Short mmCIF file of N, CA and C in Angstrom, two decimals:
data_model
loop_
_atom_site.label_atom_id
_atom_site.label_comp_id
_atom_site.label_asym_id
_atom_site.label_seq_id
_atom_site.Cartn_x
_atom_site.Cartn_y
_atom_site.Cartn_z
N MET A 1 -9.43 10.70 -48.59
CA MET A 1 -9.33 10.57 -47.03
C MET A 1 -8.05 11.04 -46.67
N LYS A 2 -7.94 12.29 -45.76
CA LYS A 2 -6.46 12.85 -45.57
C LYS A 2 -6.42 12.12 -44.07
N ASN A 3 -4.87 11.63 -44.38
CA ASN A 3 -4.26 11.32 -43.15
C ASN A 3 -3.89 12.52 -42.10
N LYS A 4 -4.51 12.66 -40.88
CA LYS A 4 -3.97 13.57 -39.52
C LYS A 4 -2.83 13.12 -39.35
N LYS A 5 -1.89 14.35 -39.06
CA LYS A 5 -0.83 14.08 -38.34
C LYS A 5 -1.20 14.30 -36.70
N THR A 6 -0.94 13.26 -36.03
CA THR A 6 -1.34 13.40 -34.74
C THR A 6 0.04 13.90 -33.76
N LYS A 7 -0.04 14.52 -32.88
CA LYS A 7 0.99 15.09 -32.19
C LYS A 7 1.35 14.10 -30.76
N LYS A 8 2.55 13.76 -30.73
CA LYS A 8 2.74 12.95 -29.52
C LYS A 8 2.97 13.74 -28.18
N ILE A 9 2.18 13.11 -27.58
CA ILE A 9 2.10 13.63 -26.22
C ILE A 9 3.30 13.41 -25.29
N LYS A 10 4.18 14.07 -24.71
CA LYS A 10 5.20 14.15 -24.44
C LYS A 10 4.76 13.98 -22.88
N ALA A 11 5.00 12.76 -22.01
CA ALA A 11 5.09 12.69 -20.56
C ALA A 11 5.93 13.33 -20.08
N ASN A 12 5.42 14.08 -18.92
CA ASN A 12 6.45 14.76 -17.88
C ASN A 12 7.03 13.67 -17.15
N SER A 13 8.32 13.54 -17.20
CA SER A 13 9.24 12.79 -16.73
C SER A 13 9.65 13.17 -15.21
N ASN A 14 9.36 14.26 -15.12
CA ASN A 14 9.70 14.96 -13.84
C ASN A 14 8.69 14.97 -12.84
N ILE A 15 9.05 14.25 -11.84
CA ILE A 15 7.84 14.05 -10.90
C ILE A 15 7.98 14.81 -9.90
N ASN A 16 7.07 15.57 -9.20
CA ASN A 16 7.09 16.64 -8.44
C ASN A 16 7.36 16.08 -7.12
N LYS A 17 8.14 16.82 -6.13
CA LYS A 17 8.76 16.54 -4.73
C LYS A 17 7.51 15.75 -4.19
N GLN A 18 6.45 16.68 -4.08
CA GLN A 18 5.20 16.25 -3.33
C GLN A 18 4.77 15.04 -3.68
N ASP A 19 4.32 14.78 -5.09
CA ASP A 19 3.88 13.46 -5.20
C ASP A 19 4.78 11.91 -5.14
N LEU A 20 5.96 12.41 -5.28
CA LEU A 20 6.89 11.34 -4.93
C LEU A 20 6.64 11.10 -3.24
N LYS A 21 6.68 12.02 -2.50
CA LYS A 21 6.20 11.77 -1.04
C LYS A 21 5.10 11.43 -0.51
N GLN A 22 4.16 11.72 -1.56
CA GLN A 22 2.77 10.85 -1.32
C GLN A 22 2.72 9.69 -1.68
N THR A 23 3.47 9.08 -2.81
CA THR A 23 3.63 8.04 -3.18
C THR A 23 4.72 7.27 -2.34
N LYS A 24 5.50 7.74 -1.34
CA LYS A 24 6.21 6.92 -0.26
C LYS A 24 5.13 6.73 0.74
N ASN A 25 4.13 7.74 0.95
CA ASN A 25 3.61 7.33 2.34
C ASN A 25 2.46 6.39 1.78
N SER A 26 1.95 6.51 0.87
CA SER A 26 1.04 5.54 0.29
C SER A 26 1.46 4.00 0.40
N ALA A 27 2.79 4.08 0.19
CA ALA A 27 3.56 2.64 -0.21
C ALA A 27 3.64 2.20 1.31
N LYS A 28 4.12 3.06 2.33
CA LYS A 28 3.99 2.66 3.73
C LYS A 28 2.40 2.34 4.09
N LEU A 29 1.57 2.76 3.83
CA LEU A 29 0.39 2.76 4.40
C LEU A 29 0.16 1.35 4.11
N VAL A 30 0.14 1.08 2.56
CA VAL A 30 -0.43 -0.34 2.07
C VAL A 30 0.26 -1.53 2.88
N LEU A 31 1.83 -0.90 3.00
CA LEU A 31 2.85 -2.09 3.58
C LEU A 31 2.42 -2.54 4.84
N PHE A 32 1.90 -1.41 5.81
CA PHE A 32 1.45 -1.67 6.83
C PHE A 32 0.31 -2.18 7.13
N VAL A 33 -0.82 -1.82 6.19
CA VAL A 33 -2.18 -2.91 6.36
C VAL A 33 -2.16 -3.98 6.12
N PHE A 34 -1.58 -4.53 4.88
CA PHE A 34 -1.47 -5.73 4.24
C PHE A 34 -0.08 -6.73 4.97
N GLY A 35 1.02 -6.00 5.69
CA GLY A 35 1.54 -6.78 5.94
C GLY A 35 1.61 -6.78 7.52
N ILE A 36 1.63 -5.70 8.24
CA ILE A 36 1.21 -5.86 10.16
C ILE A 36 0.15 -5.90 10.36
N GLY A 37 -0.81 -5.57 9.49
CA GLY A 37 -2.29 -5.42 10.00
C GLY A 37 -2.87 -6.92 10.15
N PRO A 38 -2.76 -7.87 9.23
CA PRO A 38 -2.88 -9.14 9.70
C PRO A 38 -2.30 -9.85 10.72
N ILE A 39 -1.15 -9.59 11.01
CA ILE A 39 -0.58 -10.32 12.31
C ILE A 39 -1.06 -9.44 13.21
N ILE A 40 -1.23 -8.40 13.59
CA ILE A 40 -2.04 -7.81 14.52
C ILE A 40 -3.36 -8.47 14.66
N GLY A 41 -4.12 -8.67 13.82
CA GLY A 41 -5.58 -9.21 13.86
C GLY A 41 -5.54 -10.65 14.12
N LEU A 42 -4.56 -11.55 13.48
CA LEU A 42 -4.58 -12.69 14.14
C LEU A 42 -4.14 -12.91 15.30
N THR A 43 -3.20 -12.22 15.88
CA THR A 43 -2.77 -12.16 17.45
C THR A 43 -3.86 -11.61 18.30
N ILE A 44 -4.87 -10.70 18.01
CA ILE A 44 -5.88 -10.55 18.63
C ILE A 44 -6.90 -11.62 18.73
N PHE A 45 -7.39 -12.03 17.49
CA PHE A 45 -8.08 -13.20 17.36
C PHE A 45 -7.73 -14.54 18.36
N LEU A 46 -6.35 -15.00 18.34
CA LEU A 46 -5.86 -15.92 19.07
C LEU A 46 -5.77 -15.84 20.34
N TYR A 47 -5.88 -14.54 20.83
CA TYR A 47 -5.69 -14.22 22.39
C TYR A 47 -7.25 -14.20 22.87
N SER A 48 -7.89 -13.74 21.93
CA SER A 48 -9.67 -13.87 22.29
C SER A 48 -10.24 -15.41 22.63
N LYS A 49 -9.08 -16.23 21.72
CA LYS A 49 -9.70 -17.83 21.84
C LYS A 49 -9.02 -18.21 22.94
N GLY A 50 -8.13 -17.95 23.67
CA GLY A 50 -7.14 -18.24 24.83
C GLY A 50 -6.09 -19.04 24.20
N PHE A 51 -5.67 -19.16 22.95
CA PHE A 51 -4.64 -19.55 22.46
C PHE A 51 -3.54 -19.38 23.20
N PHE A 52 -3.19 -18.02 23.74
CA PHE A 52 -1.72 -17.94 24.93
C PHE A 52 -1.98 -18.20 26.45
N ASN A 53 -3.00 -18.67 26.31
CA ASN A 53 -3.17 -19.21 28.02
C ASN A 53 -2.38 -20.24 28.40
N SER A 54 -2.35 -20.37 29.63
CA SER A 54 -1.04 -21.53 29.93
C SER A 54 -2.13 -22.64 30.10
N PRO A 55 -1.99 -23.93 29.59
CA PRO A 55 -2.92 -25.07 29.86
C PRO A 55 -3.00 -25.51 31.62
N ASN A 56 -4.38 -25.66 32.10
CA ASN A 56 -4.33 -26.14 33.41
C ASN A 56 -4.17 -27.58 33.78
N MET A 57 -3.48 -27.78 34.43
CA MET A 57 -3.12 -29.58 34.65
C MET A 57 -4.23 -29.70 35.75
#
């Protein structure tokens, strides 16, 4: 049985500027959806249930 020599695949460490920009935009979108999104959703939900209305005396 012959041992085949495998070539090591060299990963390209240079990231294109467009890929980096897309990564930053994706990160901003994820942070907005999972960070700000629930806060806005909770506020709308509480407002619809009358949480922010002043109680009647």
